[in-house]
Each structure stands twice: as structure tokens, then as C-alpha cells.
PDB file of C-alpha atoms in Angstrom:
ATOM      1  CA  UNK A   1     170.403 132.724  98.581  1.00 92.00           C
ATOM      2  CA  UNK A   2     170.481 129.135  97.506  1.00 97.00           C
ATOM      3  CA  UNK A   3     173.655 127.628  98.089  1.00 98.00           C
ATOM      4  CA  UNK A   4     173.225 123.649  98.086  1.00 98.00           C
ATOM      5  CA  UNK A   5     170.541 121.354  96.565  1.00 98.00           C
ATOM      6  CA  UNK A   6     169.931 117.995  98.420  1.00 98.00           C
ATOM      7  CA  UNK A   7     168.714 115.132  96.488  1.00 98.00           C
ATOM      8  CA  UNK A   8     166.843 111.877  97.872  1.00 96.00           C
ATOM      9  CA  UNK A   9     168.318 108.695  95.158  1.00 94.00           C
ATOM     10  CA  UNK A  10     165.779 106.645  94.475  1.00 93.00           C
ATOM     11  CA  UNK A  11     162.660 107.846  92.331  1.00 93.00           C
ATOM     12  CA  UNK A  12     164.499 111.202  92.338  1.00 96.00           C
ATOM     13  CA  UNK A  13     167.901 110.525  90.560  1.00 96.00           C
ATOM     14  CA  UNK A  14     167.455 106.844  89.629  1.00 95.00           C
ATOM     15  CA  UNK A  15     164.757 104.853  88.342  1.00 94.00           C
ATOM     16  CA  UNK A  16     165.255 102.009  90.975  1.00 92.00           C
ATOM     17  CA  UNK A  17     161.954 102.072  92.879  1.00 89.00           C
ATOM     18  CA  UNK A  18     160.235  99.187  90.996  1.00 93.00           C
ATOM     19  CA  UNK A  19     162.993  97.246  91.715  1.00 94.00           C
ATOM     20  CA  UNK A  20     163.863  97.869  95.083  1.00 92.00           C
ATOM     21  CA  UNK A  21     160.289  97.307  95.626  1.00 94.00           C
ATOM     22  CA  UNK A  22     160.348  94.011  94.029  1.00 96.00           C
ATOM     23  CA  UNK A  23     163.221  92.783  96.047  1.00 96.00           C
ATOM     24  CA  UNK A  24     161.653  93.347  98.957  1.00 97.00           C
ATOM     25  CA  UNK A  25     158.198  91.710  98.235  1.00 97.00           C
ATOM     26  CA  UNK A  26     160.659  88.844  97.309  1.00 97.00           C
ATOM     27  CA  UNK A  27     162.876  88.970 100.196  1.00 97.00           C
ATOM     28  CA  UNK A  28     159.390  89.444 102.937  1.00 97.00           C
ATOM     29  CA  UNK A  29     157.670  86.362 100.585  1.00 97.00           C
ATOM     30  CA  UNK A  30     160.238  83.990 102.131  1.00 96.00           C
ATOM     31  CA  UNK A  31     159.744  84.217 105.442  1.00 97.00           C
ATOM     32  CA  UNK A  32     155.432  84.448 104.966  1.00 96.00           C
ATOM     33  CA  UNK A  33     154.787  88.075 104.702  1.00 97.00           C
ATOM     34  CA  UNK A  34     153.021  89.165 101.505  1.00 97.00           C
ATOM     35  CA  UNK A  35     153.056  92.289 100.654  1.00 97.00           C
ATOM     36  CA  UNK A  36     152.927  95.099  97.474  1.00 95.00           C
ATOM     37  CA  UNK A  37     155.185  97.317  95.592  1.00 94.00           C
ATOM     38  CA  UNK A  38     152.775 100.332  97.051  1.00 91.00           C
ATOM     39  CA  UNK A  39     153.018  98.469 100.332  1.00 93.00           C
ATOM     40  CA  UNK A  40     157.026  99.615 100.098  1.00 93.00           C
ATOM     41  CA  UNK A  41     156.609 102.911  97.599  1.00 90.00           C
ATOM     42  CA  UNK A  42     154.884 104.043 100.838  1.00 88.00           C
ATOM     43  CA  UNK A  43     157.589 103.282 103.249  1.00 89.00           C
ATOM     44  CA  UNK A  44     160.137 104.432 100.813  1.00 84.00           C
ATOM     45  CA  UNK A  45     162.790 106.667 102.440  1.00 82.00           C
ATOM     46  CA  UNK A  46     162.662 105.156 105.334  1.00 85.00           C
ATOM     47  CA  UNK A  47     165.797 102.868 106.571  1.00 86.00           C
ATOM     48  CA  UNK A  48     165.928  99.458 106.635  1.00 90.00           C
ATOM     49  CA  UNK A  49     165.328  98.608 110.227  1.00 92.00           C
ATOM     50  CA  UNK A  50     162.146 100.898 110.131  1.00 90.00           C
ATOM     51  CA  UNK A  51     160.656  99.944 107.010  1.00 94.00           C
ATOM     52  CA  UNK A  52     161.163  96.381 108.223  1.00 96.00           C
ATOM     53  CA  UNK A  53     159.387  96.774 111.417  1.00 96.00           C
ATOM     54  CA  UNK A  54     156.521  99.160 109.721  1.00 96.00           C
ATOM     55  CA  UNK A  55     155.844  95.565 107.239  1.00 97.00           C
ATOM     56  CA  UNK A  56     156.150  93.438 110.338  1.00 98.00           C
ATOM     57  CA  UNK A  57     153.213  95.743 112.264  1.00 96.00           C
ATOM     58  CA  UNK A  58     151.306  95.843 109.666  1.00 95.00           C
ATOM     59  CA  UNK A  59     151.154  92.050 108.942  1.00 96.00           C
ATOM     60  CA  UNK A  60     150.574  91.842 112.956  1.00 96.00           C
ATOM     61  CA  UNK A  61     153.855  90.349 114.009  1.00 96.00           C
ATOM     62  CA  UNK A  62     156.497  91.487 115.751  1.00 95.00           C
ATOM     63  CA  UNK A  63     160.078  91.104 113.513  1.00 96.00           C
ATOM     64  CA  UNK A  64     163.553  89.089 115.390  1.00 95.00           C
ATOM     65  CA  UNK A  65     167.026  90.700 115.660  1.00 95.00           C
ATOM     66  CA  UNK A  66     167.950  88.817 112.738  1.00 96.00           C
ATOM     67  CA  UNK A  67     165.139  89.686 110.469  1.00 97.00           C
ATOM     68  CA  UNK A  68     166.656  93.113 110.916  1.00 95.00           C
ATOM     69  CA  UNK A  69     170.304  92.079 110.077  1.00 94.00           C
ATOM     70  CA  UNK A  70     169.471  89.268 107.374  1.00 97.00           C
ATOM     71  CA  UNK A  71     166.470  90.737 105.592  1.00 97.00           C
ATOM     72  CA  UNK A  72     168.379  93.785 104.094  1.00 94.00           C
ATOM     73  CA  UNK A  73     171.127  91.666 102.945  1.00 94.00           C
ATOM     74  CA  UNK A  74     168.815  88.760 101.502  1.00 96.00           C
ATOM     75  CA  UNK A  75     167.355  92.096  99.441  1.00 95.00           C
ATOM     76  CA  UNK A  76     170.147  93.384  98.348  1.00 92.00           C
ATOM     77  CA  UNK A  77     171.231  89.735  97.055  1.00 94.00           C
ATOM     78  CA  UNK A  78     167.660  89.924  95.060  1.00 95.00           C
ATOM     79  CA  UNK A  79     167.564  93.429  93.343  1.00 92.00           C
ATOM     80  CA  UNK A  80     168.408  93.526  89.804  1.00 93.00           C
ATOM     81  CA  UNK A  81     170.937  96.583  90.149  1.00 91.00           C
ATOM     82  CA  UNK A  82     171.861  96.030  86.512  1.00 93.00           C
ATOM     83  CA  UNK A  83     168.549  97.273  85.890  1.00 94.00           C
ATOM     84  CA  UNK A  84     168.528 100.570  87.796  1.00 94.00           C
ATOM     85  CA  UNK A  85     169.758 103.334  85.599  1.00 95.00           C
ATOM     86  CA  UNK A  86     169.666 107.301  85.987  1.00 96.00           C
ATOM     87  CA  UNK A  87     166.555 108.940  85.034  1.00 94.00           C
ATOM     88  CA  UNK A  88     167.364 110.753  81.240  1.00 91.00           C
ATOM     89  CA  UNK A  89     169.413 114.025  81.434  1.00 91.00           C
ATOM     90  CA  UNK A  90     170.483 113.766  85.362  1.00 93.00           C
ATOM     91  CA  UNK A  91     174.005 113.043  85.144  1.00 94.00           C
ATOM     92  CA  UNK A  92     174.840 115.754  83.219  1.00 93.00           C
ATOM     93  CA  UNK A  93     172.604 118.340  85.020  1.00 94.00           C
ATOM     94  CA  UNK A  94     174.185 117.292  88.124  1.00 96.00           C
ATOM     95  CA  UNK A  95     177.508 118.247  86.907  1.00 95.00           C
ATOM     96  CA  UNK A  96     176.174 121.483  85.624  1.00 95.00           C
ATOM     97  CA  UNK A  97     174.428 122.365  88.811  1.00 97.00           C
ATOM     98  CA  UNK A  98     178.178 121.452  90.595  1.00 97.00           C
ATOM     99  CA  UNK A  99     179.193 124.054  89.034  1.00 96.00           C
ATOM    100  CA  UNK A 100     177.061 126.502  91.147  1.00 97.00           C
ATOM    101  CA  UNK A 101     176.203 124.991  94.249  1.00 98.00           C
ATOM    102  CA  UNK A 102     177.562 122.483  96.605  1.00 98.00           C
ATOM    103  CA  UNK A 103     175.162 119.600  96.075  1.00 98.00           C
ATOM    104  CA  UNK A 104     174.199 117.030  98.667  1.00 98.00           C
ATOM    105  CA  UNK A 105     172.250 113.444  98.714  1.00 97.00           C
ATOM    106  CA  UNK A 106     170.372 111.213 101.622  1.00 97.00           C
ATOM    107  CA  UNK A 107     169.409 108.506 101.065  1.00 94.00           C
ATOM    108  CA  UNK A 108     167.258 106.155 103.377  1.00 90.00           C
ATOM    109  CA  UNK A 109     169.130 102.885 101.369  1.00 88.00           C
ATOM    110  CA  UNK A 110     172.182 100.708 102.922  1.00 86.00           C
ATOM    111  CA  UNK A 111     175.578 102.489 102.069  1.00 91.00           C
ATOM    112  CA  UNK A 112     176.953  99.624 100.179  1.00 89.00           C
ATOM    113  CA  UNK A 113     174.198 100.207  97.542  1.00 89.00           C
ATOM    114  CA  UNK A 114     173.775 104.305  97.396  1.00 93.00           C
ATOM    115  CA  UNK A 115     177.780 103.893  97.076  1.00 93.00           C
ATOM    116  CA  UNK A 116     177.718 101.638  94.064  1.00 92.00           C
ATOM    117  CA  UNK A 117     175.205 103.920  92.722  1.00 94.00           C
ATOM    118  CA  UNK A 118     177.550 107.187  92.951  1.00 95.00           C
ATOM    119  CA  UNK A 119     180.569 104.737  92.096  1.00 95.00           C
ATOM    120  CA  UNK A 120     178.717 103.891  89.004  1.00 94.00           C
ATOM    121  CA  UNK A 121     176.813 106.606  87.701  1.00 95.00           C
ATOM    122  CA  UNK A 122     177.566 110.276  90.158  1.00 96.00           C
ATOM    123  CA  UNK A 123     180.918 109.854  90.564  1.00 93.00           C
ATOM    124  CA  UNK A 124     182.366 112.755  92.105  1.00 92.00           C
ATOM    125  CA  UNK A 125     179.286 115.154  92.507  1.00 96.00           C
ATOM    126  CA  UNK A 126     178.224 115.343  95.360  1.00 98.00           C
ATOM    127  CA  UNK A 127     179.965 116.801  98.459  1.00 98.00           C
ATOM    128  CA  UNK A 128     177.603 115.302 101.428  1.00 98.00           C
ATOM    129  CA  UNK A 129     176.541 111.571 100.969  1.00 97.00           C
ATOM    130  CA  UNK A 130     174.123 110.625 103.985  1.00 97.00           C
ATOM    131  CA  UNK A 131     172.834 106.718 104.092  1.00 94.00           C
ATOM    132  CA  UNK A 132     170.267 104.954 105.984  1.00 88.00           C
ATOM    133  CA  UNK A 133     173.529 103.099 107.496  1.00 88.00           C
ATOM    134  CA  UNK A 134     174.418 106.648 109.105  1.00 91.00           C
ATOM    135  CA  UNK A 135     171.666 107.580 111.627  1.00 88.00           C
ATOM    136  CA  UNK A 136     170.086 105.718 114.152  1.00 86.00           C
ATOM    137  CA  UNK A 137     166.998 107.436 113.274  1.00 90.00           C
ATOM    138  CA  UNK A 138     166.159 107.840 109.568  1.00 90.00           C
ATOM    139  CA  UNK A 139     163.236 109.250 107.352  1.00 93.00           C
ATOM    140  CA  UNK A 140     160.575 110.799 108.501  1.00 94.00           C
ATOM    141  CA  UNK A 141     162.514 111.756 111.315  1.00 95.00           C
ATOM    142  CA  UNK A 142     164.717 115.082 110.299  1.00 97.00           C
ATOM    143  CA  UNK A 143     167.810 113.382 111.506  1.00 97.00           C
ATOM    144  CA  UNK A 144     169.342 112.707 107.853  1.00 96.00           C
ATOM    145  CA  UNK A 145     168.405 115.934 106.605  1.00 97.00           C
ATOM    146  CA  UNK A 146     169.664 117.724 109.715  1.00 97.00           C
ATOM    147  CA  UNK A 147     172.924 116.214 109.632  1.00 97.00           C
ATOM    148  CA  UNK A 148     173.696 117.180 105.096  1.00 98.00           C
ATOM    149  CA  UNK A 149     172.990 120.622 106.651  1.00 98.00           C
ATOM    150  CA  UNK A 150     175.859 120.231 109.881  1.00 98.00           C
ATOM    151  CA  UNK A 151     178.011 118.660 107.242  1.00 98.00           C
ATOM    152  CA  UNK A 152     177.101 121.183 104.342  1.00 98.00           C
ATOM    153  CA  UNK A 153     177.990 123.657 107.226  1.00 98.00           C
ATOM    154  CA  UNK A 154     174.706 125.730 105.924  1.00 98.00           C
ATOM    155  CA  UNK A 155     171.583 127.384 106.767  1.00 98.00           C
ATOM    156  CA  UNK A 156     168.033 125.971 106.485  1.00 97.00           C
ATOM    157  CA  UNK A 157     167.280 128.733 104.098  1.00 97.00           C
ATOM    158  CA  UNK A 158     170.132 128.365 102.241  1.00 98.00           C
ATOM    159  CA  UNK A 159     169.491 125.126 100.854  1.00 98.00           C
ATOM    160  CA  UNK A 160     166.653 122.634  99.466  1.00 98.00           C
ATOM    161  CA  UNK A 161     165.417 119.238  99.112  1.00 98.00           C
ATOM    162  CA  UNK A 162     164.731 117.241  95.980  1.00 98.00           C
ATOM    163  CA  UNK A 163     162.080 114.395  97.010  1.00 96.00           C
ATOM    164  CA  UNK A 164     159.627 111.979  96.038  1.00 94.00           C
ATOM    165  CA  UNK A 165     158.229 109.812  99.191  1.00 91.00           C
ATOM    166  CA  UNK A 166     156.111 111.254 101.554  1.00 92.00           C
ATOM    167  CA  UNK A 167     158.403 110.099 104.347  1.00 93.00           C
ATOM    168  CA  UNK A 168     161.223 112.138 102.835  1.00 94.00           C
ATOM    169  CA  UNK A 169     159.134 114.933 102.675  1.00 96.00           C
ATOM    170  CA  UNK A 170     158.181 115.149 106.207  1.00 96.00           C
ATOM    171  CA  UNK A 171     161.745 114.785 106.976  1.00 96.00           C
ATOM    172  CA  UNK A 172     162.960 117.715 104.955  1.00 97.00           C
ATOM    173  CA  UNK A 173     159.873 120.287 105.795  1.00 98.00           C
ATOM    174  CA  UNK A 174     160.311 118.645 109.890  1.00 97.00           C
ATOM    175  CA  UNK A 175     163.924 119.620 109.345  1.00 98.00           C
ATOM    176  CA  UNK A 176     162.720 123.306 108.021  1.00 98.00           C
ATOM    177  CA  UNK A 177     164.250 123.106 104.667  1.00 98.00           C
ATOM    178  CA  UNK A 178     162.681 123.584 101.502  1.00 98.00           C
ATOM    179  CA  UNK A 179     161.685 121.048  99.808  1.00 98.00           C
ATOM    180  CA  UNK A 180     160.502 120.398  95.915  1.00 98.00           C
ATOM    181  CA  UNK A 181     158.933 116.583  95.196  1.00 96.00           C
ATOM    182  CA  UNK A 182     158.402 115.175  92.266  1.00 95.00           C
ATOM    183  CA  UNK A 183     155.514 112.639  91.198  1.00 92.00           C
ATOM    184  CA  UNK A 184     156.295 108.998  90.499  1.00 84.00           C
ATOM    185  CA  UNK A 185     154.894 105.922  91.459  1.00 81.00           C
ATOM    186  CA  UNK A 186     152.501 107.126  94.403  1.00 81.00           C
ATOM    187  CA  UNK A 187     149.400 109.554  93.499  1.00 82.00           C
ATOM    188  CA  UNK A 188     150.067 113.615  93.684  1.00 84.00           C
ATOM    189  CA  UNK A 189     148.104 113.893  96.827  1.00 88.00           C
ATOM    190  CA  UNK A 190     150.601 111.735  98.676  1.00 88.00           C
ATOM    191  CA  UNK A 191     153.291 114.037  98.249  1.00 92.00           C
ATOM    192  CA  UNK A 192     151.136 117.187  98.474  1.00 94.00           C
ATOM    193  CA  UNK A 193     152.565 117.882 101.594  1.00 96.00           C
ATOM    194  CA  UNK A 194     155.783 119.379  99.926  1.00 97.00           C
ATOM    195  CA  UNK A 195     156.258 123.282  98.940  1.00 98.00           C
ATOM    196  CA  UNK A 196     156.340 122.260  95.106  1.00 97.00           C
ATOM    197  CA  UNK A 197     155.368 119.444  93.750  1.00 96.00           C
ATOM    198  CA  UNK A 198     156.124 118.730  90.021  1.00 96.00           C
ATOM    199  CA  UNK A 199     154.459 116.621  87.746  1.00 93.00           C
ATOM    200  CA  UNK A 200     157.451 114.233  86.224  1.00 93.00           C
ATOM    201  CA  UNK A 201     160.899 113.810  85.824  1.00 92.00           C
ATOM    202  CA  UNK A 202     160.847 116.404  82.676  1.00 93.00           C
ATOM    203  CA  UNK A 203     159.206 119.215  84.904  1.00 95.00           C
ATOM    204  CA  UNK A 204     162.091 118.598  87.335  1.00 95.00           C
ATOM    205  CA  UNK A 205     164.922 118.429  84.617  1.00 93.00           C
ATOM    206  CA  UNK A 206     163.123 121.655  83.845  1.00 94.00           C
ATOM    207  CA  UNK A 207     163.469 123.019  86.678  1.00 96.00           C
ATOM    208  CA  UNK A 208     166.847 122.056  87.958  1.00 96.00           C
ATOM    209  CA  UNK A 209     168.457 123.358  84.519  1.00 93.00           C
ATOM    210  CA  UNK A 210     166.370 127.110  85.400  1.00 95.00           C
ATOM    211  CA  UNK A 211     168.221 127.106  88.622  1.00 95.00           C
ATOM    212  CA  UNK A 212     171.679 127.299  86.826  1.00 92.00           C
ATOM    213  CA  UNK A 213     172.996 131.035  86.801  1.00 88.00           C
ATOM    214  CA  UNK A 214     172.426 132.182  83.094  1.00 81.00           C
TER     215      UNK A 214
END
């Protein structure tokens, strides 16, 4: 029986990945590392330190201990947080689905920002917050997901996942729970590797509302 529902934030709940991926094409521009928005929709999930050292391999470099303390904070100074709002309908189904199920997020982002995202807009749903700040080891690893369920104090099969990066996806399925993904800025096949995968954010408002009890 389904008992808790664990959301990923951004791209699931919030329409942020745009600009998180824009603040850190900005942030990697000034010290001489181009890269993409894809380059970071494919990392996304992932916690700072390891998306940080996945752009520094890739542009052949190896990254300094203060790239990995300064670059997150130079991104977070960048991002346009006024401009990162809840996808349509969300808030409200999350305090429906509250009603009937613990609920639970992870997020591979700094704590500072997933907080002033619940502060702002989720205030007082959810029951587990996990951030990339928590865990040593973060998405794809099942570490993040493993620890909602310890703190959730539930069974694998007792809850599921709510994704949208393919990292996040091999962490939930690697941590052996359930996991539903919707499609957003990468192509379907990229997240193909989850149990469900739903077209848009309307199939998944669809969906969430058809798991409330009638």
C-alpha cells in the first residue's frame, strides 16, 4: 500500500531548471569553462560538488578546493529566484495529497535554496526534506533516496518517487523504490529508464490528483 510520495524540486515541482541552468553557464563562463543548459539538464540532480567536477572532466581539467566552495555560492548569487515559480496546480495538490500520505522531497540543490523554496511556496507539506547539503554522496547514488525512506521510517514498496533527471532516476530505481518521471527539458528516451514516464506536467497533475482516495 502506498504510504508516502517523494518528490525531486526542480523540473518536478518548480519550473526552475532554465534558470538554474543559466546560472551555472554564467557562474562556469567566469572562470573559462563554456558550457550548455543541456550540458547541466543532464547533470541535474546531482549535488554541487559532483556536478562541478562532472563540468570540470568534461572540459579536461581538474577543479580546486575552492571552485567547489565558491562556485555554488557565485551561482546562487546569479539565479533569478524571483523567476522560479511552482508549476500550475502543485501547491494545492500537494496539500490534498497531505491529506493521505506522508509526503517527502530530495533534492540534489544547496539547502539554503530548496529551503527558500518550501519557505516560499510548500510551506508546511512535506514531512522529510533531504538536500544536496545532507549526504556526502548525492544523485545517482541511492544515498538521498535511502535516507527519506530511514527518515520516512518506511518500506521500499510502500512509497514512490516523483522525478525528472535521469540521475534522479537511477537513484530512486538503485534505491529499489518506485519511481514515476515526468518529461521536461531532456528528450523521453533519457528518462526511459523510469517505471512510468509521463508526458508533461498535466499528465502528472493527472495523475497525482487519481492517487487521492475518492
Amino acid at each position: 500500500m502506498l504510504k508516502a510520495i517523494i518528490f525531486d524540486v526542480d523540473g518536478v515541482l518548480i519550473d526552475s531548471m532554465r534558470f538554474q541552468a543559466d546560472a551555472w553557464v554564467k557562474t562556469f563562463k567566469e572562470i573559462g569553462i563554456n558550457i550548455t543548459r543541456e550540458d547541466i539538464y543532464e547533470l541535474e540532480g546531482s549535488n554541487n560538488k559532483r556536478l562541478i567536477k562532472s563540468i570540470f572532466e568534461e572540459a579536461g581539467k581538474e577543479p580546486e578546493p575552492w571552485h567547489l566552495e565558491q562556485l555554488p555560492e557565485k551561482k546562487r548569487e546569479v539565479l533569478e529566484f524571483d523567476r522560479i515559480k511552482p508549476y500550475e496546480g502543485i501547491p494545492d495538490c500537494l496539500k490534498a495529497l497531505k491529506r493521505h500520505f506522508k509526503l517527502a522531497l530530495v533534492s540534489g540543490s544547496h539547502t539554503d535554496t530548496v529551503n527558500k523554496v518550501v519557505n516560499k511556496y510548500f510551506s508546511n507539506c512535506f514531512d522529510v526534506i533531504i538536500t544536496g547539503s545532507d549526504l556526502e554522496r548525492g544523485k545517482p547514488d541511492p544515498d538521498p533516496y535511502l535516507k527519506a525512506l530511514e527518515k520516512l521510517d518506511l518500506a521500499k514498496n510502500e512509497c514512490m518517487v516523483i522525478e525528472n533527471a535521469p540521475l534522479g532516476i537511477t537513484a530512486a530505481k538503485r534505491a529499489g523504490i518506485y519511481c514515476v518521471a515526468v518529461t521536461g527539458m531532456l528528450e523521453p528516451e533519457k528518462i526511459e529508464h523510469a517505471d512510468l514516464v509521463l508526458e508533461n506536467h498535466a499528465a502528472l497533475f493527472k495523475y497525482l490528483k487519481n492517487l487521492i482516495p475518492k
